[in-house]
Coordinates of C-alpha atoms in Angstrom, one line a residue:
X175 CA 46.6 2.6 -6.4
X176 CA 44.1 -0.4 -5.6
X177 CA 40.6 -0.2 -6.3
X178 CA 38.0 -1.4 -4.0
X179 CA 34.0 -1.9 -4.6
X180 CA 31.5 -1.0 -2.0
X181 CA 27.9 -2.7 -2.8
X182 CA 24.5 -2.3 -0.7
X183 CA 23.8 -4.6 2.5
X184 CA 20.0 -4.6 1.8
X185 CA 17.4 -6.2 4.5
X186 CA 14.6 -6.8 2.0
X187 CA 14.3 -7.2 -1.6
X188 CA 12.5 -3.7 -2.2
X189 CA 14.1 -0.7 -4.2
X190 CA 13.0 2.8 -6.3
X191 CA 11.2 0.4 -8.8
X192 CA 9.6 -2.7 -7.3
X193 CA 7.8 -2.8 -3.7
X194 CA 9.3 -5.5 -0.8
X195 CA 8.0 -9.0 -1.0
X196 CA 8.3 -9.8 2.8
X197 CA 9.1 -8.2 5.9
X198 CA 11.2 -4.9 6.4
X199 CA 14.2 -7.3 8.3
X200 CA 14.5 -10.7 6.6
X201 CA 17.3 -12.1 7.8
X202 CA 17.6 -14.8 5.3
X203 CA 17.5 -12.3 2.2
X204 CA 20.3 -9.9 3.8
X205 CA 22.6 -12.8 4.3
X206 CA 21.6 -13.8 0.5
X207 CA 22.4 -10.9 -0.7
X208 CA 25.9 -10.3 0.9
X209 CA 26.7 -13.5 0.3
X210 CA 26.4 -12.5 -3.5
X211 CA 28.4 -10.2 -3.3
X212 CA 31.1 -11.7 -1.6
X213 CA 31.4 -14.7 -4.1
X214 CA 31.7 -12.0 -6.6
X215 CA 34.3 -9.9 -6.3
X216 CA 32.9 -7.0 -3.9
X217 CA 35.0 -5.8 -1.2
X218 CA 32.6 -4.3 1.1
X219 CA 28.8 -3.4 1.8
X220 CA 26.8 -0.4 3.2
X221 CA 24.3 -0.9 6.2
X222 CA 22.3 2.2 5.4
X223 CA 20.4 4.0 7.6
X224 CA 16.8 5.9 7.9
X225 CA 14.7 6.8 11.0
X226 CA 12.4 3.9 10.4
X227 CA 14.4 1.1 8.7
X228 CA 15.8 -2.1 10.6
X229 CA 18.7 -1.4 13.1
X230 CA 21.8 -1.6 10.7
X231 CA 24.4 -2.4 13.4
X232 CA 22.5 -5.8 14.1
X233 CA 22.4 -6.6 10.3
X234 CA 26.3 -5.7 10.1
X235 CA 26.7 -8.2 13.1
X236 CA 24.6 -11.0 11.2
X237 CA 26.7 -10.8 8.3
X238 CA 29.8 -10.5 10.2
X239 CA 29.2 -13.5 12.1
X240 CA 27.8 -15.5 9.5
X241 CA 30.8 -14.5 6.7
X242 CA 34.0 -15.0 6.2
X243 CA 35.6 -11.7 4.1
X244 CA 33.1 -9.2 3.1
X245 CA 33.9 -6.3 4.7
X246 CA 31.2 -3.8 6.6
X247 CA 30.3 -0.1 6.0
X248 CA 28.0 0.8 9.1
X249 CA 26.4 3.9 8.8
X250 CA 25.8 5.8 11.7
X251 CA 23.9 8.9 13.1
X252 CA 25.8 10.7 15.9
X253 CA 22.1 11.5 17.5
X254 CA 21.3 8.5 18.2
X255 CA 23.4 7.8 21.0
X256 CA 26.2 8.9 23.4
X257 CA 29.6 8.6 21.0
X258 CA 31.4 6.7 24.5
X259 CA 28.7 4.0 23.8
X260 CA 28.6 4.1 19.9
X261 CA 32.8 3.7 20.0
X262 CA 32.1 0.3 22.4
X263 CA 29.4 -0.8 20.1
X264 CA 31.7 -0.4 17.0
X265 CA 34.8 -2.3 18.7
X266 CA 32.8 -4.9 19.4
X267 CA 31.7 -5.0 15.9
X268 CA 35.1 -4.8 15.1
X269 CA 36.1 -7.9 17.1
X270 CA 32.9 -10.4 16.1
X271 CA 33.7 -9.3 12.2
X272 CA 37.8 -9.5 13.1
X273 CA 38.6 -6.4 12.1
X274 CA 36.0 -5.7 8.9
X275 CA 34.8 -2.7 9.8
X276 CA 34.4 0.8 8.3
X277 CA 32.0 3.2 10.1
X278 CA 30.1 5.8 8.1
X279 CA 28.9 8.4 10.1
X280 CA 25.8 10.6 9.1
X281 CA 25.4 14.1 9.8
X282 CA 21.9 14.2 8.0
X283 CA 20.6 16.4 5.3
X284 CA 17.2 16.9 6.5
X285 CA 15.6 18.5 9.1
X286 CA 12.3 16.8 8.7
X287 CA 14.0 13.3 8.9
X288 CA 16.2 14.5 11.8
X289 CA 13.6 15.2 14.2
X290 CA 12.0 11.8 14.0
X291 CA 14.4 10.8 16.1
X292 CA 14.6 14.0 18.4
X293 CA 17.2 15.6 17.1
X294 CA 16.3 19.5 16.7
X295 CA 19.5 21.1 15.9
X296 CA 20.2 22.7 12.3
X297 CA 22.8 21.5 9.4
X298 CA 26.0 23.6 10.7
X299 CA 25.3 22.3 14.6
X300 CA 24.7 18.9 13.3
X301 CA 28.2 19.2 11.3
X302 CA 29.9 20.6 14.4
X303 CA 28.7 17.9 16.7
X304 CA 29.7 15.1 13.8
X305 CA 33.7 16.6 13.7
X306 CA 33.2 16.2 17.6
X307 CA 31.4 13.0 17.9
X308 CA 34.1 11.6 15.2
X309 CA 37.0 12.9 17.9
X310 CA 35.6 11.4 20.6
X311 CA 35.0 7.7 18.7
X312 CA 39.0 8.0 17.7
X313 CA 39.8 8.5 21.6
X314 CA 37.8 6.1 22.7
X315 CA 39.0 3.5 20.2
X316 CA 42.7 4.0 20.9
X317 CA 43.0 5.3 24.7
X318 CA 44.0 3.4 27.2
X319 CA 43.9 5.4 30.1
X320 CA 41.2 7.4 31.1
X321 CA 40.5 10.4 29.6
X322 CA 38.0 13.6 30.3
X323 CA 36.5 15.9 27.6
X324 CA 34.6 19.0 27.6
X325 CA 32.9 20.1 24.6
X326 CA 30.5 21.7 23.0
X327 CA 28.0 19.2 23.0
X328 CA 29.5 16.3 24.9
X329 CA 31.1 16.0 28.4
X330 CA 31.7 13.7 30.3
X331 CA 34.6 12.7 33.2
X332 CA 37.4 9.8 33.7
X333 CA 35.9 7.6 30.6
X334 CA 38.0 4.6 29.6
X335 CA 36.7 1.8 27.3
X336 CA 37.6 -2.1 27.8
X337 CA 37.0 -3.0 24.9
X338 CA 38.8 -2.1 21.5
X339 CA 39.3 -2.5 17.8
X340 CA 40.9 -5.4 16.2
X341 CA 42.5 -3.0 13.4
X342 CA 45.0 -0.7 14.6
X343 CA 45.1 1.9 15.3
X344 CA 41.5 1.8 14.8
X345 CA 38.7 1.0 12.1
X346 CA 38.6 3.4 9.3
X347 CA 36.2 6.7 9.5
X348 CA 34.1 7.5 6.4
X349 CA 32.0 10.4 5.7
X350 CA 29.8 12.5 3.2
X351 CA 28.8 15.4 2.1
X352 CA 28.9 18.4 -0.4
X353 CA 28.7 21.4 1.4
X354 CA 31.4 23.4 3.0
X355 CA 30.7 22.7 6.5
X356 CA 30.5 19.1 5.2
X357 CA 34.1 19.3 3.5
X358 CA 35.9 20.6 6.7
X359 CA 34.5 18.4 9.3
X360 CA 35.3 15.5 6.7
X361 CA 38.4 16.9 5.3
X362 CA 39.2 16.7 9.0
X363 CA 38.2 13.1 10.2
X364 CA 38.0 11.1 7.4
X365 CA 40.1 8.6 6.1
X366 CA 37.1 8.1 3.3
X367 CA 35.4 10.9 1.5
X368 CA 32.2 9.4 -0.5
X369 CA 30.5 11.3 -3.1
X370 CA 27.5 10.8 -5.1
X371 CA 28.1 10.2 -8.5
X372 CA 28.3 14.2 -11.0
X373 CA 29.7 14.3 -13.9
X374 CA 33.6 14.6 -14.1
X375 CA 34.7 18.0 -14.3
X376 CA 31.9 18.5 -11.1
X377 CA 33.8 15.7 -9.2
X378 CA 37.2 16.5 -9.8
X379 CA 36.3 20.2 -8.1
X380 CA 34.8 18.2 -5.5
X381 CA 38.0 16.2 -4.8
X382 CA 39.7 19.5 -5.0
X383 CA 37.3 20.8 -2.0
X384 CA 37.9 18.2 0.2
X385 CA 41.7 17.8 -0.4
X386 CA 41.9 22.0 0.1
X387 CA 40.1 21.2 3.5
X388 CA 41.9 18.3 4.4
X389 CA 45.1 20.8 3.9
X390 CA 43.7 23.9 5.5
X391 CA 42.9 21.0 9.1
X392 CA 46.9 20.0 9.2
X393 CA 46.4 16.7 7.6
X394 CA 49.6 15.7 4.9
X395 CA 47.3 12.5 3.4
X396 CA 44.3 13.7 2.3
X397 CA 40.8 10.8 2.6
X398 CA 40.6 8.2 0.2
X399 CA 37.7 9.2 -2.2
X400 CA 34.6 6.9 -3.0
X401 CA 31.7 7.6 -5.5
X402 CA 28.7 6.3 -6.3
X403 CA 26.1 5.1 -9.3
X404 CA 23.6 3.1 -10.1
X405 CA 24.6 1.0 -13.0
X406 CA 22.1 -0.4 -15.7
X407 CA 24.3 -3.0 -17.5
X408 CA 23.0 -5.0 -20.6
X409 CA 24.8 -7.1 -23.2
X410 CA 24.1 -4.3 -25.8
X411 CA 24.0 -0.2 -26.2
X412 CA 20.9 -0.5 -27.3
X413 CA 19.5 -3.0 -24.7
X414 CA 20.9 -0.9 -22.0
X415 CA 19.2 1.8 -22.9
X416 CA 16.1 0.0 -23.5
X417 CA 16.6 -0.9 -19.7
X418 CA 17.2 2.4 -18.8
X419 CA 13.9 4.0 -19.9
X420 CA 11.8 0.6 -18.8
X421 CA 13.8 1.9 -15.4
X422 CA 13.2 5.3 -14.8
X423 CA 9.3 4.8 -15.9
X424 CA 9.4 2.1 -13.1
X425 CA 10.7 4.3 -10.8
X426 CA 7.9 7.1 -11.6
X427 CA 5.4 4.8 -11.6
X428 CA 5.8 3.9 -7.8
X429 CA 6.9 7.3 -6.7
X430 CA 2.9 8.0 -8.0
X431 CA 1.5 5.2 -5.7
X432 CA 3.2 6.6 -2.8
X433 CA 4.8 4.0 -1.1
X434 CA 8.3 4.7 -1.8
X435 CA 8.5 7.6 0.6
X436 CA 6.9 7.6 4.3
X437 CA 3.5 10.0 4.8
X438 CA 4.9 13.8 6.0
X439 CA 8.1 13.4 4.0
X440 CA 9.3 16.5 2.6
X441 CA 8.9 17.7 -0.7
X442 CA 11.1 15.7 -2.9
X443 CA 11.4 18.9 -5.1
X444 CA 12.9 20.9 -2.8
X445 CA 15.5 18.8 -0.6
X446 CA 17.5 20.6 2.0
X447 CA 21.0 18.7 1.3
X448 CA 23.5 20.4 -0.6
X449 CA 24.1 16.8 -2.9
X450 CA 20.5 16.1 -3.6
X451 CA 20.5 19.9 -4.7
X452 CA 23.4 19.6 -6.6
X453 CA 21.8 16.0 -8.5
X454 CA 19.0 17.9 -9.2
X455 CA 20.6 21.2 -11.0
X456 CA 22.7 18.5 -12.8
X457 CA 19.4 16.8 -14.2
X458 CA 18.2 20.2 -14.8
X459 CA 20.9 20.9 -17.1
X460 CA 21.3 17.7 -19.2
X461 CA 20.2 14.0 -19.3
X462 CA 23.1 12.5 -20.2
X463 CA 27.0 13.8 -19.4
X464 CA 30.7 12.2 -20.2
X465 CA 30.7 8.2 -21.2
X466 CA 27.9 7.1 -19.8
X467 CA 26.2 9.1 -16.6
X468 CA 22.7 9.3 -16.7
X469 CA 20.4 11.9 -14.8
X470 CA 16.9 10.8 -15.2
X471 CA 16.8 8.2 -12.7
X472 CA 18.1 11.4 -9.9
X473 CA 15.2 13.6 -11.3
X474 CA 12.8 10.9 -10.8
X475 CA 13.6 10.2 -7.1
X476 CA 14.0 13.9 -6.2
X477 CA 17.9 13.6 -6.2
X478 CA 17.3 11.2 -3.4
X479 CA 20.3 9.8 -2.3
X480 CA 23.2 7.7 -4.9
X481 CA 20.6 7.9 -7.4
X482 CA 22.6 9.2 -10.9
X483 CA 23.5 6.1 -13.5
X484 CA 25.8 4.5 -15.8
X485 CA 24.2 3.3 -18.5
X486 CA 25.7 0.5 -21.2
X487 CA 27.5 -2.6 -21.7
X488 CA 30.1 -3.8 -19.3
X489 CA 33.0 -2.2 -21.1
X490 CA 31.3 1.1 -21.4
X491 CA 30.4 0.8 -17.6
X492 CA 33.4 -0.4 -17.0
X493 CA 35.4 2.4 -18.9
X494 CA 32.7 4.9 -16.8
X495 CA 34.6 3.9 -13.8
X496 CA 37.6 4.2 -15.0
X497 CA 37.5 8.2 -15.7
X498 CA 36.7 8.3 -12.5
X499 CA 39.6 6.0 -11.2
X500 CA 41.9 8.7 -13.0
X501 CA 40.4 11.6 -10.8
X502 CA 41.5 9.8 -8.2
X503 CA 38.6 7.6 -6.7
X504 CA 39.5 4.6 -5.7
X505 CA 36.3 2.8 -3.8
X506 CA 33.7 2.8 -6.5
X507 CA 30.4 2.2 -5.4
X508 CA 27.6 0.4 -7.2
X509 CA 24.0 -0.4 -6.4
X510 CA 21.1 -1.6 -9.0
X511 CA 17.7 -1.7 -8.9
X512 CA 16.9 -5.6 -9.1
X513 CA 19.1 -5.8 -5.9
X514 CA 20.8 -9.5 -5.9
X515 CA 20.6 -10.2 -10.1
X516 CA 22.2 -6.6 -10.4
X517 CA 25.4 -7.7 -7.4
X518 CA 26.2 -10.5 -9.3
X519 CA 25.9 -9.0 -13.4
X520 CA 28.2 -6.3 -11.8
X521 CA 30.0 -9.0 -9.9
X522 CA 30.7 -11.1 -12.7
X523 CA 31.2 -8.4 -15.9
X524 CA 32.4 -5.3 -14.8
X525 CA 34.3 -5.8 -11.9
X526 CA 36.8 -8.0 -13.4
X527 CA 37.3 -5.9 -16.4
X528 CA 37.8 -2.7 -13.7
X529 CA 40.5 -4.5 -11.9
X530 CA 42.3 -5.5 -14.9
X531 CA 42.7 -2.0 -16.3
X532 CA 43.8 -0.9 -12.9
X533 CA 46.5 -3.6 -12.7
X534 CA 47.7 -2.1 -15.9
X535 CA 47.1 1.3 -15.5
X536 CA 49.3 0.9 -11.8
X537 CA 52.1 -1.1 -13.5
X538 CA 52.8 1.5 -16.2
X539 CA 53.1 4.5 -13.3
X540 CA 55.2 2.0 -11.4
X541 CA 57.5 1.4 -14.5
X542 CA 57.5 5.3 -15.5
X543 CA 58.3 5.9 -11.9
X544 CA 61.1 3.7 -11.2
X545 CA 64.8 5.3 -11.7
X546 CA 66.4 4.5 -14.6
X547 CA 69.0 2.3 -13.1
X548 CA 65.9 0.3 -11.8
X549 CA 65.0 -0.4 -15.2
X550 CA 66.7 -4.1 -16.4
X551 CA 69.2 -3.3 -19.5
X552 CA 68.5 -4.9 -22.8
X553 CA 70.4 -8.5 -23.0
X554 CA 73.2 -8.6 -25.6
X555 CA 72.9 -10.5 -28.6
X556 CA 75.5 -12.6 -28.8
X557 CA 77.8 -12.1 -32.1
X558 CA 80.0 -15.0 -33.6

């Protein structure tokens, strides 16, 4: 199966380990940084979103305007606005990238974060009202007469959009999450499950969780699966390492300033998201697990997020993915700490080694596969 890479579509130049140099949006750095990543290899990049951060559907439509094939992961919280409005915004999207886009939608894993933008309800409502928000985008997107709907938390009358997606029958839905309400409503709506990166025998049950769910809603093809790391490549093992620790005692040092976490967040100790739990419980048990995954830089940051490493030289990096390729992921995502240098080391060393294997790995099941009259006879040797 093909293997895709999904990188970050950052708007300044700050991470875990070193503060931004300039303003929260510059629009010159963002377009930098995807640019980087689309001379290199990636396929896509994530628009992230937070309560306080620039709005990510203008940065998507910057980039889309602005480049010619890197594709677009817009993440999106349903709260933030009516899902008729949010499914026009997206097709629009859809037509200024021509048909680039992949929409992430957010349920949210804290309540703290939730209700700075007024949304009061708790994690099964907000899971509920995702599945039906999702619905309701897919309708929209792909109805061409009008339509009414009466929900739970949305109704409204005689709703028909003019304008729609370029892809057909509609962009792709992605979604995340390791709880079972999360594996329902996702093993429901979306064509792309994402993950944060465990160790292998935790990911496979994962996979097995949202395939079970995707079974149990009716659905015969179950979501694509994506996971996620932060890689710290270096030329050596032992450089990498090196790196690793000079990494993790950068993040700790700004975590103690402060500043990587707005005033009145909640305790980093304790998050209320199932994934951040389950990062944490991981570090608890072991720093280091299979090839190369690393859980010190997830301890440091409170499980915050795709926060769990690979750690090593390209190959072993490289070889990390792989494992994970054999599960049965096939959109790896990778984000460093020294933002643009990090796109392009991955861009330029492990990527190409990744897709190679693939190629190979696909070839042999195609071969093994193929009947056995499909398979050319040996030419005769010609005898005097």
């Amino acid at each position: 199966m093909p293997v895709e890479f999904l990188g970050i579509a950052a708007t300044n130049d700050g991470s875990e380990t070193t503060p931004r140099s300039g303003a929260s949006f510059d629009p010159d750095y963002t377009l930098r940084l995807a640019r980087a990543h689309e001379d290199h290899g990636w396929d896509r990049v994530l628009f992230a979103y937070s309560s306080g951060s620039p709005d990510p559907a203008a940065g998507a439509a910057l980039l889309a305007s602005r480049l010619d094939r890197l594709q677009i992961l817009l993440a999106h919280r349903p709260n933030v606005s009516y899902p008729t409005y949010a499914a026009r915004a997206f097709a629009t999207l859809d037509q200024i990238s021509e048909g680039r886009l992949t929409v992430h939608f957010i349920t949210g894993g804290s309540d703290h974060e939730q209700r700075r933008e007024g949304d009061t309800l708790d994690k099964d409502q907000r899971y509920d009202r995702t599945r039906e928000y999702i619905e309701i985008v897919k309708r929209v997107w792909t109805s061409r007469e009008p339509f009414d709907h009466e929900g739970r938390h949305y109704q409204f009358q005689d709703y028909v959009s003019d304008v729609f997606p370029v892809q057909r029958p509609r962009p792709r839905v992605s979604f995340g999450g390791s709880s079972p309400a999360a594996y329902a409503a996702g093993g429901a709506e979306a064509d792309i499950y994402c993950l944060w990166g465990e160790p292998l025998a935790r990911t496979a049950e994962q996979i097995a969780e949202v395939r079970r769910a995707a079974a149990a809603a009716g659905r015969a093809q179950p979501p694509r699966i994506q996971v996620a790391f932060r890689p710290i490549i270096a030329a050596t093992e032992k450089l990498a390492w090196e790196k690793a620790h000079r990494t993790v005692g950068a993040i700790r040092a700004r975590a103690a300033t402060g500043t990587t976490t707005r005033r009145g967040a909640v305790d980093p100790r304790a998050p209320q998201n199932t994934g951040s739990q389950r990062l944490l419980a991981i570090a608890e048990q072991g720093e280091r697990y299979d090839r190369a995954l690393w859980t010190p830089t997830a301890a440091a940051t409170g499980g915050a997020g795709n926060s769990n490493a690979l750690v090593g030289t390209p190959e072993t990096i490289a070889e990390a993915l792989l494992d994970y390729y054999d599960l049965g992921v096939d959109i790896l995502s990778a984000r460093g700490y020294d933002l643009l240098d990090d796109a392009i080391d991955f861009g330029r060393h492990v990527i190409p080694l990744v897709r190679v294997e693939v190629a190979r790995r696909d070839a042999r099941a195609a071969a093994a596969a193929a009947p056995a009259d499909e398979v050319a006879a040996p030419t005769p040797v010609a005898t005097p």
